[in-house]
mmCIF file of C-alpha atoms in Angstrom:
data_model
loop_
_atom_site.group_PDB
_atom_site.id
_atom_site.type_symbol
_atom_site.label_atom_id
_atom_site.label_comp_id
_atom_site.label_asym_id
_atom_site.label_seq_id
_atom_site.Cartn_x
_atom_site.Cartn_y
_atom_site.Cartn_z
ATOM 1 C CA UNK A 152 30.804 247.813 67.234
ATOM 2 C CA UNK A 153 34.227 248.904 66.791
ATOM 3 C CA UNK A 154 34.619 248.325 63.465
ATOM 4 C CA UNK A 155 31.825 250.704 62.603
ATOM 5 C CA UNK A 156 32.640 253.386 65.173
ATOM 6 C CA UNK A 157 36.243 253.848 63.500
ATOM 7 C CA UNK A 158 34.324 253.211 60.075
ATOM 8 C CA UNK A 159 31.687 255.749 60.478
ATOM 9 C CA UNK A 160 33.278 258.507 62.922
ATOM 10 C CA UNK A 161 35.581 261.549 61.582
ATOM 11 C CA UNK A 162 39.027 261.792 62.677
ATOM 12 C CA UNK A 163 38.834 263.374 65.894
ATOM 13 C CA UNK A 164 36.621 260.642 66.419
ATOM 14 C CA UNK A 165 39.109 257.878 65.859
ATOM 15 C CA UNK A 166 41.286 259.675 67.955
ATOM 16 C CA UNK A 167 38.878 259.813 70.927
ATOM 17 C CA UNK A 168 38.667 255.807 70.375
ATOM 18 C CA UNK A 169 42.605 255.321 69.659
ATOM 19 C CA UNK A 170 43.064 257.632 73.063
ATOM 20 C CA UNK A 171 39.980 255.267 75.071
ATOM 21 C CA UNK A 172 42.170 252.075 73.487
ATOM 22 C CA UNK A 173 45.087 253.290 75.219
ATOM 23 C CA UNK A 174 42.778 254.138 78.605
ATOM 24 C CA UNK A 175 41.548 250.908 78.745
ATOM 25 C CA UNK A 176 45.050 249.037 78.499
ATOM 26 C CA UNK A 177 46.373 251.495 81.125
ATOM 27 C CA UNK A 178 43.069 250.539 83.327
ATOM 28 C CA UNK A 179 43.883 246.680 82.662
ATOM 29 C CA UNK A 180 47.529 246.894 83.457
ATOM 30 C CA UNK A 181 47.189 249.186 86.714
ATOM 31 C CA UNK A 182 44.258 246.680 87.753
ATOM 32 C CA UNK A 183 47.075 243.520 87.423
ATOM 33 C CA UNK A 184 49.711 245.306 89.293
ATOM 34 C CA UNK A 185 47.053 246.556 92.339
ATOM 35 C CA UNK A 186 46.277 242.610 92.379
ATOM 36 C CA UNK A 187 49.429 241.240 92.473
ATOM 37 C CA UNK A 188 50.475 243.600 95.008
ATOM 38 C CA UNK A 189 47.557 242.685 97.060
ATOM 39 C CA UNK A 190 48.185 239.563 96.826
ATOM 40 C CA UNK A 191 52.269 239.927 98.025
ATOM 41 C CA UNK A 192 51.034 241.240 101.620
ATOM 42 C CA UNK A 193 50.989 245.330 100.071
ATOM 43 C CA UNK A 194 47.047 246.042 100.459
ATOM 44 C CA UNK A 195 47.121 249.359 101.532
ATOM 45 C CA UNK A 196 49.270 250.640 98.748
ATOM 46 C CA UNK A 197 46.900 249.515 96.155
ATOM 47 C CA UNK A 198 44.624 252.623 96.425
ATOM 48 C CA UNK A 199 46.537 254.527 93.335
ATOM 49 C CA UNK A 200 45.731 251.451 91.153
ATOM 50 C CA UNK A 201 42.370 251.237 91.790
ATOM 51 C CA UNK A 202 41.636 254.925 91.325
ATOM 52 C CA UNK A 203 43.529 254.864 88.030
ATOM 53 C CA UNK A 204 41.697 251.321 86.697
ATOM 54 C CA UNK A 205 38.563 253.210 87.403
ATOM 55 C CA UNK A 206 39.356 256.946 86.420
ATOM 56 C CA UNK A 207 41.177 255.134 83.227
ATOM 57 C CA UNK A 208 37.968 253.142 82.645
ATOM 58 C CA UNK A 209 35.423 255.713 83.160
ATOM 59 C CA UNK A 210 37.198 257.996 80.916
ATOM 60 C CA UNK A 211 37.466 255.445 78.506
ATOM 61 C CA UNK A 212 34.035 255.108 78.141
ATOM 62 C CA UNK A 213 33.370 258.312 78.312
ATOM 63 C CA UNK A 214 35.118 259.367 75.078
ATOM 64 C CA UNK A 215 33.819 255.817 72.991
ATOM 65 C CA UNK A 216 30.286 257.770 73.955
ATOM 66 C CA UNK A 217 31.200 261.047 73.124
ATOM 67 C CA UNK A 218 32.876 259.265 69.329
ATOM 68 C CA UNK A 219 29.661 257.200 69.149
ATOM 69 C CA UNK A 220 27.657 260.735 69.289
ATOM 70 C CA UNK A 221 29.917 262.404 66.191
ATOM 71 C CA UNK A 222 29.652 258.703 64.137
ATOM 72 C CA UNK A 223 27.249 259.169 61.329
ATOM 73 C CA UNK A 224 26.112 255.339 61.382
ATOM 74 C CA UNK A 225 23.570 254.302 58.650
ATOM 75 C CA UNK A 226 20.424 253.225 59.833
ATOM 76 C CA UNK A 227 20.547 255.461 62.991
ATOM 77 C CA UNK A 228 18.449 258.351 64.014
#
């Protein structure tokens, strides 16, 4: 699916997926460090992780929907 998004979208496209790429690694590492800091006895300082793993990850998808929409896949109506 990737492959064919960064195949088949225009440059701002790509971008929107290169900047979602970089979202979703954000989302993954924030979502580690709000664990492990659970885990060390710091629970109730993990609320800025878990709004930025799920603000990171909903943006994210947002903009691999949005560079889905300007792709001009074959095959698609």
């Amino acid at each position: 699916m990737w492959r064919q998004l960064l195949e088949y979208t225009d440059t701002v496209g790509r971008v929107m997926v290169g900047i979602a790429g970089v979202l979703l690694v954000a989302a993954v590492v924030s979502f580690v460090v709000g664990i492990v800091r659970a885990s060390t006895g710091s629970a109730a300082t993990t609320l800025p992780f878990w709004i930025t793993t799920m603000g990171s990850a909903v943006v994210a998808g947002v903009l691999v929907y949005l560079a889905s929409r300007r792709a001009d896949v074959p095959g698609r109506r």
